[in-house]
mmCIF file of the C-alpha atoms, coordinates in Angstrom:
data_MODEL
# 
_entry.id   MODEL 
# 
loop_
_atom_site.group_PDB 
_atom_site.id 
_atom_site.type_symbol 
_atom_site.label_atom_id 
_atom_site.label_alt_id 
_atom_site.label_comp_id 
_atom_site.label_asym_id 
_atom_site.label_entity_id 
_atom_site.label_seq_id 
_atom_site.pdbx_PDB_ins_code 
_atom_site.Cartn_x 
_atom_site.Cartn_y 
_atom_site.Cartn_z 
_atom_site.occupancy 
_atom_site.B_iso_or_equiv 
_atom_site.pdbx_formal_charge 
_atom_site.auth_seq_id 
_atom_site.auth_comp_id 
_atom_site.auth_asym_id 
_atom_site.auth_atom_id 
_atom_site.pdbx_PDB_model_num 
ATOM 1  C CA . UNK A 1 1  ? 8.636  82.411  -142.308 1.00 0.00 ? 1  UNK A CA 1 
ATOM 2  C CA . UNK A 1 2  ? 5.018  82.352  -141.935 1.00 0.00 ? 2  UNK A CA 1 
ATOM 3  C CA . UNK A 1 3  ? 5.382  85.259  -139.459 1.00 0.00 ? 3  UNK A CA 1 
ATOM 4  C CA . UNK A 1 4  ? 7.157  86.943  -141.861 1.00 0.00 ? 4  UNK A CA 1 
ATOM 5  C CA . UNK A 1 5  ? 4.572  86.923  -144.299 1.00 0.00 ? 5  UNK A CA 1 
ATOM 6  C CA . UNK A 1 6  ? 1.735  88.044  -141.624 1.00 0.00 ? 6  UNK A CA 1 
ATOM 7  C CA . UNK A 1 7  ? 3.997  91.030  -140.968 1.00 0.00 ? 7  UNK A CA 1 
ATOM 8  C CA . UNK A 1 8  ? 4.124  91.795  -144.744 1.00 0.00 ? 8  UNK A CA 1 
ATOM 9  C CA . UNK A 1 9  ? 0.036  91.449  -145.083 1.00 0.00 ? 9  UNK A CA 1 
ATOM 10 C CA . UNK A 1 10 ? -0.005 93.813  -141.974 1.00 0.00 ? 10 UNK A CA 1 
ATOM 11 C CA . UNK A 1 11 ? 2.001  96.408  -143.522 1.00 0.00 ? 11 UNK A CA 1 
ATOM 12 C CA . UNK A 1 12 ? 0.395  96.110  -146.927 1.00 0.00 ? 12 UNK A CA 1 
ATOM 13 C CA . UNK A 1 13 ? -3.306 96.377  -144.880 1.00 0.00 ? 13 UNK A CA 1 
ATOM 14 C CA . UNK A 1 14 ? -1.968 99.524  -143.314 1.00 0.00 ? 14 UNK A CA 1 
ATOM 15 C CA . UNK A 1 15 ? -0.718 101.138 -146.439 1.00 0.00 ? 15 UNK A CA 1 
ATOM 16 C CA . UNK A 1 16 ? -3.874 100.136 -148.196 1.00 0.00 ? 16 UNK A CA 1 
ATOM 17 C CA . UNK A 1 17 ? -1.915 98.133  -150.775 1.00 0.00 ? 17 UNK A CA 1 
ATOM 18 C CA . UNK A 1 18 ? -3.846 94.770  -152.276 1.00 0.00 ? 18 UNK A CA 1 
ATOM 19 C CA . UNK A 1 19 ? -0.933 91.948  -152.558 1.00 0.00 ? 19 UNK A CA 1 
ATOM 20 C CA . UNK A 1 20 ? -1.882 88.222  -153.857 1.00 0.00 ? 20 UNK A CA 1 
ATOM 21 C CA . UNK A 1 21 ? -0.151 85.808  -151.907 1.00 0.00 ? 21 UNK A CA 1 
ATOM 22 C CA . UNK A 1 22 ? 2.417  85.052  -154.732 1.00 0.00 ? 22 UNK A CA 1 
ATOM 23 C CA . UNK A 1 23 ? 3.072  88.805  -154.026 1.00 0.00 ? 23 UNK A CA 1 
ATOM 24 C CA . UNK A 1 24 ? 3.333  88.011  -150.167 1.00 0.00 ? 24 UNK A CA 1 
ATOM 25 C CA . UNK A 1 25 ? 5.413  85.299  -150.338 1.00 0.00 ? 25 UNK A CA 1 
ATOM 26 C CA . UNK A 1 26 ? 7.829  87.135  -152.943 1.00 0.00 ? 26 UNK A CA 1 
ATOM 27 C CA . UNK A 1 27 ? 8.304  89.842  -150.515 1.00 0.00 ? 27 UNK A CA 1 
ATOM 28 C CA . UNK A 1 28 ? 8.717  87.769  -147.043 1.00 0.00 ? 28 UNK A CA 1 
ATOM 29 C CA . UNK A 1 29 ? 11.637 85.796  -149.016 1.00 0.00 ? 29 UNK A CA 1 
ATOM 30 C CA . UNK A 1 30 ? 13.412 88.895  -150.037 1.00 0.00 ? 30 UNK A CA 1 
ATOM 31 C CA . UNK A 1 31 ? 13.133 90.240  -146.419 1.00 0.00 ? 31 UNK A CA 1 
ATOM 32 C CA . UNK A 1 32 ? 14.395 86.931  -144.860 1.00 0.00 ? 32 UNK A CA 1 
ATOM 33 C CA . UNK A 1 33 ? 17.220 86.840  -142.767 1.00 0.00 ? 33 UNK A CA 1 
ATOM 34 C CA . UNK A 1 34 ? 19.152 84.642  -145.107 1.00 0.00 ? 34 UNK A CA 1 
ATOM 35 C CA . UNK A 1 35 ? 18.306 86.999  -148.760 1.00 0.00 ? 35 UNK A CA 1 
ATOM 36 C CA . UNK A 1 36 ? 19.182 90.105  -146.813 1.00 0.00 ? 36 UNK A CA 1 
ATOM 37 C CA . UNK A 1 37 ? 22.456 88.707  -145.243 1.00 0.00 ? 37 UNK A CA 1 
ATOM 38 C CA . UNK A 1 38 ? 23.430 87.721  -148.992 1.00 0.00 ? 38 UNK A CA 1 
ATOM 39 C CA . UNK A 1 39 ? 21.938 90.978  -150.952 1.00 0.00 ? 39 UNK A CA 1 
ATOM 40 C CA . UNK A 1 40 ? 24.949 93.512  -151.303 1.00 0.00 ? 40 UNK A CA 1 
ATOM 41 C CA . UNK A 1 41 ? 22.271 96.306  -151.739 1.00 0.00 ? 41 UNK A CA 1 
ATOM 42 C CA . UNK A 1 42 ? 21.706 95.711  -147.619 1.00 0.00 ? 42 UNK A CA 1 
ATOM 43 C CA . UNK A 1 43 ? 24.312 94.049  -146.324 1.00 0.00 ? 43 UNK A CA 1 
ATOM 44 C CA . UNK A 1 44 ? 26.901 96.848  -145.704 1.00 0.00 ? 44 UNK A CA 1 
ATOM 45 C CA . UNK A 1 45 ? 29.624 94.435  -147.486 1.00 0.00 ? 45 UNK A CA 1 
ATOM 46 C CA . UNK A 1 46 ? 30.151 97.555  -149.612 1.00 0.00 ? 46 UNK A CA 1 
ATOM 47 C CA . UNK A 1 47 ? 32.024 99.589  -146.871 1.00 0.00 ? 47 UNK A CA 1 
ATOM 48 C CA . UNK A 1 48 ? 34.719 97.072  -147.078 1.00 0.00 ? 48 UNK A CA 1 
ATOM 49 C CA . UNK A 1 49 ? 35.720 98.629  -150.057 1.00 0.00 ? 49 UNK A CA 1 
ATOM 50 C CA . UNK A 1 50 ? 35.680 101.927 -148.808 1.00 0.00 ? 50 UNK A CA 1 
ATOM 51 C CA . UNK A 1 51 ? 38.198 100.986 -146.180 1.00 0.00 ? 51 UNK A CA 1 
ATOM 52 C CA . UNK A 1 52 ? 36.076 100.271 -143.207 1.00 0.00 ? 52 UNK A CA 1 
ATOM 53 C CA . UNK A 1 53 ? 36.501 96.846  -141.517 1.00 0.00 ? 53 UNK A CA 1 
ATOM 54 C CA . UNK A 1 54 ? 35.311 95.045  -138.516 1.00 0.00 ? 54 UNK A CA 1 
ATOM 55 C CA . UNK A 1 55 ? 37.749 93.259  -136.515 1.00 0.00 ? 55 UNK A CA 1 
ATOM 56 C CA . UNK A 1 56 ? 35.543 90.319  -136.920 1.00 0.00 ? 56 UNK A CA 1 
ATOM 57 C CA . UNK A 1 57 ? 32.718 88.776  -139.062 1.00 0.00 ? 57 UNK A CA 1 
ATOM 58 C CA . UNK A 1 58 ? 30.171 90.625  -141.044 1.00 0.00 ? 58 UNK A CA 1 
ATOM 59 C CA . UNK A 1 59 ? 27.452 92.993  -140.326 1.00 0.00 ? 59 UNK A CA 1 
ATOM 60 C CA . UNK A 1 60 ? 24.864 90.357  -140.363 1.00 0.00 ? 60 UNK A CA 1 
ATOM 61 C CA . UNK A 1 61 ? 25.860 87.281  -138.297 1.00 0.00 ? 61 UNK A CA 1 
ATOM 62 C CA . UNK A 1 62 ? 23.976 84.619  -137.417 1.00 0.00 ? 62 UNK A CA 1 
ATOM 63 C CA . UNK A 1 63 ? 20.191 86.175  -136.929 1.00 0.00 ? 63 UNK A CA 1 
ATOM 64 C CA . UNK A 1 64 ? 19.726 84.438  -133.513 1.00 0.00 ? 64 UNK A CA 1 
ATOM 65 C CA . UNK A 1 65 ? 18.493 86.280  -130.250 1.00 0.00 ? 65 UNK A CA 1 
ATOM 66 C CA . UNK A 1 66 ? 20.934 86.995  -127.740 1.00 0.00 ? 66 UNK A CA 1 
ATOM 67 C CA . UNK A 1 67 ? 24.193 86.317  -129.917 1.00 0.00 ? 67 UNK A CA 1 
ATOM 68 C CA . UNK A 1 68 ? 24.871 89.972  -128.954 1.00 0.00 ? 68 UNK A CA 1 
ATOM 69 C CA . UNK A 1 69 ? 26.444 88.510  -125.691 1.00 0.00 ? 69 UNK A CA 1 
ATOM 70 C CA . UNK A 1 70 ? 29.128 86.716  -127.764 1.00 0.00 ? 70 UNK A CA 1 
ATOM 71 C CA . UNK A 1 71 ? 30.319 90.030  -129.111 1.00 0.00 ? 71 UNK A CA 1 
ATOM 72 C CA . UNK A 1 72 ? 29.746 92.544  -126.490 1.00 0.00 ? 72 UNK A CA 1 
ATOM 73 C CA . UNK A 1 73 ? 31.376 92.531  -122.963 1.00 0.00 ? 73 UNK A CA 1 
ATOM 74 C CA . UNK A 1 74 ? 29.887 93.034  -119.491 1.00 0.00 ? 74 UNK A CA 1 
ATOM 75 C CA . UNK A 1 75 ? 31.320 96.745  -119.725 1.00 0.00 ? 75 UNK A CA 1 
ATOM 76 C CA . UNK A 1 76 ? 29.932 96.852  -123.487 1.00 0.00 ? 76 UNK A CA 1 
ATOM 77 C CA . UNK A 1 77 ? 26.765 95.853  -122.265 1.00 0.00 ? 77 UNK A CA 1 
ATOM 78 C CA . UNK A 1 78 ? 26.698 98.139  -119.400 1.00 0.00 ? 78 UNK A CA 1 
ATOM 79 C CA . UNK A 1 79 ? 27.626 101.512 -121.880 1.00 0.00 ? 79 UNK A CA 1 
ATOM 80 C CA . UNK A 1 80 ? 25.085 100.511 -124.268 1.00 0.00 ? 80 UNK A CA 1 
ATOM 81 C CA . UNK A 1 81 ? 22.257 100.373 -121.374 1.00 0.00 ? 81 UNK A CA 1 
ATOM 82 C CA . UNK A 1 82 ? 23.455 103.709 -120.165 1.00 0.00 ? 82 UNK A CA 1 
ATOM 83 C CA . UNK A 1 83 ? 23.244 105.369 -123.895 1.00 0.00 ? 83 UNK A CA 1 
ATOM 84 C CA . UNK A 1 84 ? 19.638 103.773 -124.039 1.00 0.00 ? 84 UNK A CA 1 
# 
């Protein structure tokens, strides 16, 4: 969470905006993985109401580095690497 707060400070500095520490903590809290995962404004769950469904899970899954390996096959990974 401290890294997130530092990121908020860096962005504010870049934008030449002054934020007090309570505002930095508030913004960092709103931008945390858990907060965004549960926020219908950003978690894409409204797509389900429009008929779009994934085979499994949600748009936000675990927030863990490398978790993509549980979803991509070797072929998917190669295809993705070729596209990028």
